[in-house]
Coordinates of C-alpha atoms and ligand atoms in Angstrom, one line a residue:
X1 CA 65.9 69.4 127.0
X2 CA 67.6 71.3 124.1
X3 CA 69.2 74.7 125.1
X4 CA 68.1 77.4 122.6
X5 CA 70.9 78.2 120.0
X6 CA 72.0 81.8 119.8
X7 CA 70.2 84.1 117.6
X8 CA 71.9 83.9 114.3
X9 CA 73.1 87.7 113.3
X10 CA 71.2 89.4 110.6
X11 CA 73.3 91.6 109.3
X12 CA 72.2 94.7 106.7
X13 CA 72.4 95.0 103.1
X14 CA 75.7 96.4 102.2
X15 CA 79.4 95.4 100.8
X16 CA 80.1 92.0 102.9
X17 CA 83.1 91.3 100.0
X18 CA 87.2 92.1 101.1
X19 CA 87.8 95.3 102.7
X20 CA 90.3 96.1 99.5
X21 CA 87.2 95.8 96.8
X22 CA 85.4 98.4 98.8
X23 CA 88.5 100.7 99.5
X24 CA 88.6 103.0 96.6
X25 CA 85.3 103.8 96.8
X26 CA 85.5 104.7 100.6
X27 CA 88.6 106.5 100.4
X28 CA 88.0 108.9 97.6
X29 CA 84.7 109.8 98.1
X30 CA 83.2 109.3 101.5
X31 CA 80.5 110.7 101.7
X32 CA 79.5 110.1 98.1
X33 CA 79.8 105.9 99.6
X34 CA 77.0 106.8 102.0
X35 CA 74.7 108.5 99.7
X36 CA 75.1 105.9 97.2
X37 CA 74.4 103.2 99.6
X38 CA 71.4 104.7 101.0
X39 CA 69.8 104.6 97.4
X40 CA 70.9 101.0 97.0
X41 CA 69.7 99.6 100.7
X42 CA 68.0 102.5 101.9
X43 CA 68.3 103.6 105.5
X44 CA 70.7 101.2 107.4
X45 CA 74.1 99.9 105.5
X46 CA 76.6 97.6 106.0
X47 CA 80.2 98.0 105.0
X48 CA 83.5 95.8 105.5
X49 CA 85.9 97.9 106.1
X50 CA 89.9 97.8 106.5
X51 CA 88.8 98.8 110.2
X52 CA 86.5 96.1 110.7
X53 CA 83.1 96.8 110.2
X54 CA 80.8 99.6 109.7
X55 CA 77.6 100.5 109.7
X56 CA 75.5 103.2 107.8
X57 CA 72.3 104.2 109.9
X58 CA 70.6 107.2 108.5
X59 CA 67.3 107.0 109.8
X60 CA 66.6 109.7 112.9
X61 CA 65.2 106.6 114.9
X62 CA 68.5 105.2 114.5
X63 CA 70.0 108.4 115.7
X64 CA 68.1 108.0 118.9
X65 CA 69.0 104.6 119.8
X66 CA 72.6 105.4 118.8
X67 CA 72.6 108.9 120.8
X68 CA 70.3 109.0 123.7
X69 CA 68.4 105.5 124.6
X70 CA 71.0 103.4 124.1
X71 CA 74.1 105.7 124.3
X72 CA 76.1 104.0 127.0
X73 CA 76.6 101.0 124.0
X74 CA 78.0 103.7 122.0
X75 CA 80.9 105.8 123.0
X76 CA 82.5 108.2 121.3
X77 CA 85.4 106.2 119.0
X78 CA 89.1 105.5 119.4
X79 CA 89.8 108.4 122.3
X80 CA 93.0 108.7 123.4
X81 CA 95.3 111.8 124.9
X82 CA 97.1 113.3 121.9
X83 CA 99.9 115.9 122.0
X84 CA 97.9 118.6 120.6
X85 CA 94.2 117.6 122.0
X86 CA 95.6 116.4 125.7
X87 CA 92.9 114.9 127.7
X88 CA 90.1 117.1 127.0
X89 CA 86.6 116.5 126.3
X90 CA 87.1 115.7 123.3
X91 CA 89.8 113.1 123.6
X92 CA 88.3 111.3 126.8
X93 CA 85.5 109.2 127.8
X94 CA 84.2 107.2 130.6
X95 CA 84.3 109.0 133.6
X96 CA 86.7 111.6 132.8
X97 CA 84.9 112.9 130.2
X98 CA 81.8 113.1 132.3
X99 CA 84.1 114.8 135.1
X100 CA 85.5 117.3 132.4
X101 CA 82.5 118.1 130.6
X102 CA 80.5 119.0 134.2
X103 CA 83.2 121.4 134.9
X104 CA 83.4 123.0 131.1
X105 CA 79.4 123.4 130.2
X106 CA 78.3 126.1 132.5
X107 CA 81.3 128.0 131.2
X108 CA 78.3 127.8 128.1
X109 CA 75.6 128.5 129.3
X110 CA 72.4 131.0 128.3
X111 CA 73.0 133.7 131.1
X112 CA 77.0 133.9 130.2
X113 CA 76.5 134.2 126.4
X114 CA 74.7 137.2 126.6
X115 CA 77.5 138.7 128.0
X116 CA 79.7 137.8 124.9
X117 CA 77.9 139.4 122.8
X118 CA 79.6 142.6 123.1
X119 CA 83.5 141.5 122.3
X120 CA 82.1 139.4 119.6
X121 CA 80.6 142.6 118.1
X122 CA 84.0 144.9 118.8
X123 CA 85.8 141.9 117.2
X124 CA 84.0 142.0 114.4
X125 CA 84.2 145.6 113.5
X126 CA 87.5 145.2 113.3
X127 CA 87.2 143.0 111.0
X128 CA 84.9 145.7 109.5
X129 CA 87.3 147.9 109.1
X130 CA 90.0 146.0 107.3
X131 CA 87.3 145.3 104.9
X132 CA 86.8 149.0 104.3
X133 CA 89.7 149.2 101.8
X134 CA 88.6 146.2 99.7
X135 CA 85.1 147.9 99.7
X136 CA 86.3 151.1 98.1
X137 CA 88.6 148.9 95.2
X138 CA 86.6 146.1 94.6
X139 CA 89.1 143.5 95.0
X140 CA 87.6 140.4 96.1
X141 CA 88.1 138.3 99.3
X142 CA 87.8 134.9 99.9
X143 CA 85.0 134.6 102.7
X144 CA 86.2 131.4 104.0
X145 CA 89.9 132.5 104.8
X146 CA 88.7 136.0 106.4
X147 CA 86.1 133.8 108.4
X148 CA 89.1 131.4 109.6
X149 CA 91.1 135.3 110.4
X150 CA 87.9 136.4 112.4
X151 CA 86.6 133.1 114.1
X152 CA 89.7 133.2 116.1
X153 CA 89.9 136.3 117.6
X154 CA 86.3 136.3 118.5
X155 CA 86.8 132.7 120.4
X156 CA 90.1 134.2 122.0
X157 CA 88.1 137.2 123.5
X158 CA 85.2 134.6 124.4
X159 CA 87.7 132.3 126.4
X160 CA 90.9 134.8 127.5
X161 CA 89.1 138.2 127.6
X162 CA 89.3 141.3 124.8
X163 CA 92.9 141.9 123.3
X164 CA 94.6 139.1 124.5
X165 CA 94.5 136.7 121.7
X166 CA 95.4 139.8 119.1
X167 CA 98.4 140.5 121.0
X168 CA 99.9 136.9 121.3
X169 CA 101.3 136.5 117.9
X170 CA 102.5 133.0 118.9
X171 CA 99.2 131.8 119.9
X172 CA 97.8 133.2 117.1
X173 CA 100.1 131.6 114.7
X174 CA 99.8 128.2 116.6
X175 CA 96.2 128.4 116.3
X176 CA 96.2 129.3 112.2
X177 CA 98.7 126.4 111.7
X178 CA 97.2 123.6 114.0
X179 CA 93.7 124.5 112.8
X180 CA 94.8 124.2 109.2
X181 CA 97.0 121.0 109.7
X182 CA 94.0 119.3 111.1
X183 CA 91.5 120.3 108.6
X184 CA 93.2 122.0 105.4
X185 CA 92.7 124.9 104.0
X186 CA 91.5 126.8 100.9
X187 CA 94.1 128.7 100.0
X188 CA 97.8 128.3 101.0
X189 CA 98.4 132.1 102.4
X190 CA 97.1 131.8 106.0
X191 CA 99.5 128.1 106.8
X192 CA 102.1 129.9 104.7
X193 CA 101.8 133.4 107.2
X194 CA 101.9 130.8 109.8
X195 CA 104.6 129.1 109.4
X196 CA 106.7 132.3 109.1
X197 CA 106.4 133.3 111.8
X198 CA 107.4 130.4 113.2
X199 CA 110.6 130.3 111.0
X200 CA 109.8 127.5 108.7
X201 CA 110.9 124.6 110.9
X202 CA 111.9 121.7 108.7
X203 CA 109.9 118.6 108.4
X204 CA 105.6 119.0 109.2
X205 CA 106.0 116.7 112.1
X206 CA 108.7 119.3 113.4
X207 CA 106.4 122.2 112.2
X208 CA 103.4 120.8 114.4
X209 CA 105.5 119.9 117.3
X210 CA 107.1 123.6 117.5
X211 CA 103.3 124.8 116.9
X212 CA 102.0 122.9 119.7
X213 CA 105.1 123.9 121.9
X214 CA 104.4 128.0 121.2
X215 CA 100.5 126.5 121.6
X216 CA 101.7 125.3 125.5
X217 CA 103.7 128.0 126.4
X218 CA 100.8 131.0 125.2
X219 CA 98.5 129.2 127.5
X220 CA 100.3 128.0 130.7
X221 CA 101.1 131.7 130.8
X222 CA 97.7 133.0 130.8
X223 CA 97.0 130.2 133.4
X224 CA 99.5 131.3 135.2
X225 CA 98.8 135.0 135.0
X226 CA 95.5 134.4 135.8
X227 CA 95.6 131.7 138.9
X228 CA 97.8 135.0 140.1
X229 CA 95.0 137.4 139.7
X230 CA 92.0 135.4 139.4
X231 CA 89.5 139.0 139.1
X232 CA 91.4 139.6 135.9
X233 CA 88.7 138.7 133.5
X234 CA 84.9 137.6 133.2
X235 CA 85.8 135.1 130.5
X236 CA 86.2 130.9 129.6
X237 CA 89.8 130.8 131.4
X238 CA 88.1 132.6 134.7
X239 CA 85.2 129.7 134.9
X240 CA 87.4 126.9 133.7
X241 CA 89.7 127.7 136.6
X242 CA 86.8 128.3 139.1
X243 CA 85.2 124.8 138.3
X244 CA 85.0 122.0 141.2
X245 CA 83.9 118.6 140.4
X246 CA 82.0 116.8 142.8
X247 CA 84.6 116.5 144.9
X248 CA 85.3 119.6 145.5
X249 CA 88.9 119.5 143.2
X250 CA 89.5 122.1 140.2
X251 CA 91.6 121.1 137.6
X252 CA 95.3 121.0 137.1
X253 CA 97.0 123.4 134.9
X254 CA 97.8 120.9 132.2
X255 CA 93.8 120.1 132.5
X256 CA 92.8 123.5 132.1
X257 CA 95.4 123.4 128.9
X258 CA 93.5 121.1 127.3
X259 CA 89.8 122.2 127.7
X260 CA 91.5 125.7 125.8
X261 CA 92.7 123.3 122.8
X262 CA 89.5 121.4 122.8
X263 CA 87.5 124.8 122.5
X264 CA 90.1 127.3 120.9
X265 CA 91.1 124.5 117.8
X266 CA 88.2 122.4 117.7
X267 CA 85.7 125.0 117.9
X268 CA 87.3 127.3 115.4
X269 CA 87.2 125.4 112.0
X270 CA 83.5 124.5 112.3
X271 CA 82.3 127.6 113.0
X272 CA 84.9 129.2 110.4
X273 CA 82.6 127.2 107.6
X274 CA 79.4 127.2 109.1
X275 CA 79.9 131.1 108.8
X276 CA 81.1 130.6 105.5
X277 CA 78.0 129.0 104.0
X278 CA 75.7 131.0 105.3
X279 CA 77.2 134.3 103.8
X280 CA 76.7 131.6 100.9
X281 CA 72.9 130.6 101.3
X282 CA 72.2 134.6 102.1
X283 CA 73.9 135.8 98.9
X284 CA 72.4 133.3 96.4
X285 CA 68.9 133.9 97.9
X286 CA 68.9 137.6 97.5
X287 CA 64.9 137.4 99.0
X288 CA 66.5 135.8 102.0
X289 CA 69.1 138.4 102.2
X290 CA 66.2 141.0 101.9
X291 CA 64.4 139.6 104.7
X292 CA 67.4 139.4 107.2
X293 CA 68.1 143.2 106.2
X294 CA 64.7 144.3 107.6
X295 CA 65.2 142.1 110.2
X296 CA 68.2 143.8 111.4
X297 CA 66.5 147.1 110.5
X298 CA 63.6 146.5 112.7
X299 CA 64.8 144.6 115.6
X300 CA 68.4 146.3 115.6
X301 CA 67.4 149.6 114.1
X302 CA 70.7 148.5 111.5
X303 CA 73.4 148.6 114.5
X304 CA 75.3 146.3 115.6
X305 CA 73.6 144.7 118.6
X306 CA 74.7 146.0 122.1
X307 CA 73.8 143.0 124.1
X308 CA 72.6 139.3 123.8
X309 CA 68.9 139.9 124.5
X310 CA 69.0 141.9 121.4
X311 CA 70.1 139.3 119.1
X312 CA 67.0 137.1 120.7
X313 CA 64.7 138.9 118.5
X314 CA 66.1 137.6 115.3
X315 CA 64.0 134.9 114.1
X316 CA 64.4 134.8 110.8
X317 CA 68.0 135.7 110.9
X318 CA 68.3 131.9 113.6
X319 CA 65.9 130.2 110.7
X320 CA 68.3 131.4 108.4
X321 CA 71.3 129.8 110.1
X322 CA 69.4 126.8 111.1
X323 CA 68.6 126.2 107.3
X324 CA 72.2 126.7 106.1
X325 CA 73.6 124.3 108.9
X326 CA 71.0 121.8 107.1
X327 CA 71.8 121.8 104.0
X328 CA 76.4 122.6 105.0
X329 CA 76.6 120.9 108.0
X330 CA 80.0 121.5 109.0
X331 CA 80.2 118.3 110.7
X332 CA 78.3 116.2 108.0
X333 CA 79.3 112.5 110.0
X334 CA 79.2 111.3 113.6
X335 CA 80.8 108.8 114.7
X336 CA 80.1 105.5 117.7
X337 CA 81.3 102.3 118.5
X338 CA 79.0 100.0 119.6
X339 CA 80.5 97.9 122.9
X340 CA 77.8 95.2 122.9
X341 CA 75.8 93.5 120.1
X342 CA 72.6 95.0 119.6
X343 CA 69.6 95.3 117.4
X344 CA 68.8 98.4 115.3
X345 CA 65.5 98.4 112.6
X346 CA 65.6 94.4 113.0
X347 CA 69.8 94.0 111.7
X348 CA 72.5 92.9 114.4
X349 CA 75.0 95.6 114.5
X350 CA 77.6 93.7 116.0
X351 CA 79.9 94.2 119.1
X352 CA 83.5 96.2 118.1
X353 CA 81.7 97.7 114.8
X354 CA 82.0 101.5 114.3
X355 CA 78.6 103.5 113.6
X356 CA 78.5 106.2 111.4
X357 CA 75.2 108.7 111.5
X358 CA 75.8 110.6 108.4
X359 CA 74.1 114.4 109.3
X360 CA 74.3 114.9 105.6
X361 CA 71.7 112.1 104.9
X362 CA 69.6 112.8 108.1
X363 CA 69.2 116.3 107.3
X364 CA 67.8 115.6 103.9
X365 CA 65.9 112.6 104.3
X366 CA 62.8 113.2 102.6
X367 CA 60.4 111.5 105.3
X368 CA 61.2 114.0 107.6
X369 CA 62.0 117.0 105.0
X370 CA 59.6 118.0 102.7
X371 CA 61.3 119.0 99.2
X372 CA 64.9 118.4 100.9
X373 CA 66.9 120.2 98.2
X374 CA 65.4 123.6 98.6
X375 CA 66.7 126.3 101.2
X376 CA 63.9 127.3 103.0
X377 CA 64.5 128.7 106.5
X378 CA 60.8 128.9 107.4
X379 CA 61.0 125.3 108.3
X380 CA 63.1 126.9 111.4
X381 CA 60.3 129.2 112.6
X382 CA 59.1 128.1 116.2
X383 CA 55.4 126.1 114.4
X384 CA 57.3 124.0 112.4
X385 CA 60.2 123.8 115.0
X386 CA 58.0 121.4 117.0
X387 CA 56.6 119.2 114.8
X388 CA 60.3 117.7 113.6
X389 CA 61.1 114.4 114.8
X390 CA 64.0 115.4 117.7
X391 CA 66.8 114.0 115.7
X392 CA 66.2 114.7 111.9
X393 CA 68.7 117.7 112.7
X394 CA 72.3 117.0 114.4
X395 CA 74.8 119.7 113.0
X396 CA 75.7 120.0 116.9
X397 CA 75.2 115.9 117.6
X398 CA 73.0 114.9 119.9
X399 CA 72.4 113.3 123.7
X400 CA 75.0 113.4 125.9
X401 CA 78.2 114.3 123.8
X402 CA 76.3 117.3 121.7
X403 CA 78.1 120.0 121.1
X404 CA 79.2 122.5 124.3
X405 CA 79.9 125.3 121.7
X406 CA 76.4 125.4 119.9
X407 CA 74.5 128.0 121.7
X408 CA 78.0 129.9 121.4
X409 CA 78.2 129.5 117.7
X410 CA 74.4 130.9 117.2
X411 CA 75.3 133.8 118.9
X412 CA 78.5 133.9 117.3
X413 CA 77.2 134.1 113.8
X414 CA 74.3 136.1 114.5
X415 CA 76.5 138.7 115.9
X416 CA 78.6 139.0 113.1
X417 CA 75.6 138.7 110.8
X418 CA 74.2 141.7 112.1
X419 CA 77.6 143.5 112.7
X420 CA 78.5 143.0 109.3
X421 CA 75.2 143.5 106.8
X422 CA 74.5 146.8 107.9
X423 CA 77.5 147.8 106.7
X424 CA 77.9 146.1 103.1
X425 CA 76.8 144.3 100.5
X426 CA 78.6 141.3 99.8
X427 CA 78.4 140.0 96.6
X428 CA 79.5 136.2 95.0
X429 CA 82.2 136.8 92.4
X430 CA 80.3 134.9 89.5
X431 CA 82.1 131.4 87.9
X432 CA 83.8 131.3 90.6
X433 CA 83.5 127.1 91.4
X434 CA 81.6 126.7 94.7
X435 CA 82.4 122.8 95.4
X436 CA 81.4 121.5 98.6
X437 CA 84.1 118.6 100.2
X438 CA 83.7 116.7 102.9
X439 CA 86.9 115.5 104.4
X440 CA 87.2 116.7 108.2
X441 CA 84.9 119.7 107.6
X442 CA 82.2 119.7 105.1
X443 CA 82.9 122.8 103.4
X444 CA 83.4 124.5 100.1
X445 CA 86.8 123.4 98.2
X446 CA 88.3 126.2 96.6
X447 CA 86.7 128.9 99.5
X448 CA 83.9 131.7 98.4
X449 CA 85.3 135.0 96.3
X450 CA 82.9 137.6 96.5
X451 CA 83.7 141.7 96.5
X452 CA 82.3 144.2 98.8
X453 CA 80.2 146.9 98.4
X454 CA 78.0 149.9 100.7
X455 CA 75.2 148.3 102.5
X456 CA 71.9 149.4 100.5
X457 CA 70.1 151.7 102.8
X458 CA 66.9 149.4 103.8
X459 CA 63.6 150.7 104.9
X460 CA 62.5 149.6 108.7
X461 CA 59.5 146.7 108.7
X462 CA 58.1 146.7 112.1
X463 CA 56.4 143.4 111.3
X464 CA 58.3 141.3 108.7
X465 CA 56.1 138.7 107.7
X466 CA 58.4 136.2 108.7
X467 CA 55.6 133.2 107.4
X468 CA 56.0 133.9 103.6
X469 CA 57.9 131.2 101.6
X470 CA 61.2 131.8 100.0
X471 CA 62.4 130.1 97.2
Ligands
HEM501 C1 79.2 125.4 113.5 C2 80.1 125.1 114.4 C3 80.2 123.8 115.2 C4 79.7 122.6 114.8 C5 79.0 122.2 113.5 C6 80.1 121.7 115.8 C7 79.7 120.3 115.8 C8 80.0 119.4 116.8 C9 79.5 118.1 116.9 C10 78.7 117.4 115.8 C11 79.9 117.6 118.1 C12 79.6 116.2 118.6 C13 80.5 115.2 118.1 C14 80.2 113.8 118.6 O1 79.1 113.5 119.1 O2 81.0 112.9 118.4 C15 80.7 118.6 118.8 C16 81.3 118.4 120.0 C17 82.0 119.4 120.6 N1 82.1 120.7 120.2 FE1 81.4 121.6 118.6 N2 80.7 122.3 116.8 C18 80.8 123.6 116.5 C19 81.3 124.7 117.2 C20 82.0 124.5 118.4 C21 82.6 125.6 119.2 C22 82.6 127.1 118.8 C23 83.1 125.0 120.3 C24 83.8 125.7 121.4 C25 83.7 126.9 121.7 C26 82.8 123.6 120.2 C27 83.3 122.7 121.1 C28 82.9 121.4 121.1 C29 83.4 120.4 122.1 C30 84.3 120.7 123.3 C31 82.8 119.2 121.8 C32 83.0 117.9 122.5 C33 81.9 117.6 123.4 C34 82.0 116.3 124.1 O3 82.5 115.3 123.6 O4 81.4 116.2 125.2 N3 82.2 123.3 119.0 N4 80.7 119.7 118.0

């Protein structure tokens, strides 16, 4: 009797030629590599890469299988401690991750983010009022550098309580500096305030080593502070400290470090941009940014809102976000390696290979989009909500590893959203070059200019008809 020879690979259209022949190509232009692929082989790509191989899959199914039914083939890639990151969730996997991220995501949940909402409102009227002066000359801003000023402080006063993070110069500088080494910047004046005040060490390696050091010694002291008088705040630090596993063990100082990076420099960038194209999408849709106004108007009577429940009522303000994060999603890759051979839409991706689900392309495939190209946050309204197949939309991942920050970030932007409008108009600085990127973040090269003017006075609609389509 014969024994059954093992099934021979089938392996996806793609480039199968040297890794150098497809380098230039990957290097310089990313995510252009994926869309052009797509239209060559269609959904599921294969590339050979100078890290071995790699697979396209931009098909929601595949998302699934990647994310939720088969997830334990595909962990999270190439996590190790780093000197910035430590440990944290986003460093670890395996069982420590699962440990960590037990302890961290009821630090997130529903009940406690209503309670932010108020120091994410008084931070944002202070950014308010720095703006006041720019609204009176008409000098322009660039949105995406005041966003990376604000996100900040409002994450600080989520995780350490109000006024902390704004008096710590050195964590605040840290935090500019290691957020912008990671994932560049638009404009040079925010590193370069950085690294003033940090004395201009000499070479970047030095720069982020002494960044990470006045990082370290910021936070052990509020840790320390606060193990010392544990009442002190109703805040991140508090719960992170309180957390038992299932043993019944809270985590060490230098574990409680690193959950504060993980949220305080990996949450900040994202949500900096994500911010940052929607002030985009709402100024060149000036129905849009009608609609939200009476929004606000109606549900918020055009203040800021006192409390999360308030911000629940803004459904087409959400859609509005929802839509942006579609079409600029911050995080426009993510990224597996598969442990084990398996089969996806009848290839072999093969054991070792990285897997790339490329948002961008999942959130406008036109199977599960209808007329991709065109901002339309109605597609967001509950109805249409339900029909969607689960993962045609992943700005916050999916399964086990989505994001812990994305109900935070919601409220986040809706807060300032409705902080802010009532109190100007914004308007884009016209020829200025919007040019989305996507390198860490996907976001817009050279930032957004726009000047500021008096909120137009807008008349209260006590039923917005939230079903009419926008172009
Ligand atoms: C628009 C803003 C944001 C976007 C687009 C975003 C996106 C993502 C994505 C796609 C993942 C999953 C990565 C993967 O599966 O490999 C993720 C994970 C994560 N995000 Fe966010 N995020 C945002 C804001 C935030 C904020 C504000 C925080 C913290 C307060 C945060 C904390 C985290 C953490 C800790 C993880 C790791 C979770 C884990 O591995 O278990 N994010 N984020």
């Amino acid at each position: 009797m014969t024994t059954p020879s093992p099934k021979k690979p089938v392996l996806p259209p793609g480039h199968h030629g040297h890794w150098l022949l497809g380098l230039n190509e990957h290097v310089k232009d990313p995510l252009g590599a994926l869309v052009r692929a797509q239209r060559k082989h269609g959904d599921i790509a294969y590339f050979n890469t100078q890290q071995g191989p790699l697979y396209m899959l931009a098909h929601p199914d595949h998302a699934q299988r990647v994310l939720v039914d088969n997830a334990r083939n595909y962990p999270a890639p190439d996590k190790r401690p780093s000197r910035l990151l430590g440990n944290g969730i986003f460093q670890s996997n395996g069982a420590f991750w699962l440990r960590q991220r037990r302890m961290v995501q009821p630090a997130f949940h529903r009940s406690r983010l209503v309670r932010m909402v108020e120091d994410l409102v008084l931070g944002t009227e202070a950014l308010a009022e720095r703006w006041e002066p720019s609204a009176r000359s008409g000098e322009p801003l660039e949105l995406l550098e005041q966003m990376r000023l604000l996100v900040p402080t409002l994450l600080g006063a989520s995780l350490f309580s109000r006024g902390v993070y704004e008096r710590d110069a050195g964590l605040q500088a840290s935090v500019a500096f290691l957020s912008h080494k990671s994932h560049g910047s638009a404009r040079d004046s925010l590193w370069k305030l950085a690294l003033r005040r940090l004395g201009y060490p000499r070479s970047r390696r030095q720069q982020f080593d002494a960044a990470t050091d006045a990082l370290n010694a910021s936070l052990y002291g509020l840790i320390a502070a606060r193990r010392q008088a544990p009442s002190a705040g109703d805040d991140i630090l508090g719960m992170l400290l309180e957390a038992r596993d299932t043993q019944g063990e809270g985590m060490t100082d230098t574990e409680v470090r690193d959950e504060l990076v993980s949220l305080l420099v990996g949450g900040h960038e994202a949500t900096s941009v994500a911010l940052t194209w929607t002030w985009y999408t709402l100024l060149s849709h000036p129905d849009v940014e009608q609609r939200v106004r009476e929004e606000l108007a109606s549900v918020l009577g055009g203040r800021p809102p006192s409390s999360g429940e308030a911000l629940q009522g803004l459904h087409y303000t959400r859609a509005v976000v929802e839509e942006t994060l579609r079409l600029y999603p911050p995080a426009w890759q993510v990224m597996r390696r598969a442990q084990e051979d398996d089969e996806i839409a009848g290839f072999t991706v093969r054991a070792g290979s990285l897997v790339i689900l490329p948002t961008w392309l999942l959130h406008r495939h036109a199977s599960f989009w209808k007329d991709p190209e065109r901002f339309q946050p109605e597609r967001f309204l509950p109805e249409q909500k339900e029909q969607r197949h689960r993962h045609a939309w992943l700005p916050f991942g999916g399964g086990q590893r989505m994001c812990v920050g994305n109900g935070y970030t919601l409220t986040l932007i809706l807060a300032v959203l409705a902080t802010l409008l009532p109190r100007f108009q914004v308007r884009l600085v016209p020829g200025h070059p919007v040019t989305p990127v996507a390198s860490n973040t996907y976001r817009p090269r050279f930032g957004l200019k726009a000047t500021l003017h008096p909120a137009p006075a807008v008349a209260r609609n006590d039923s917005p008809n939230l079903k009419a389509v926008s172009s």
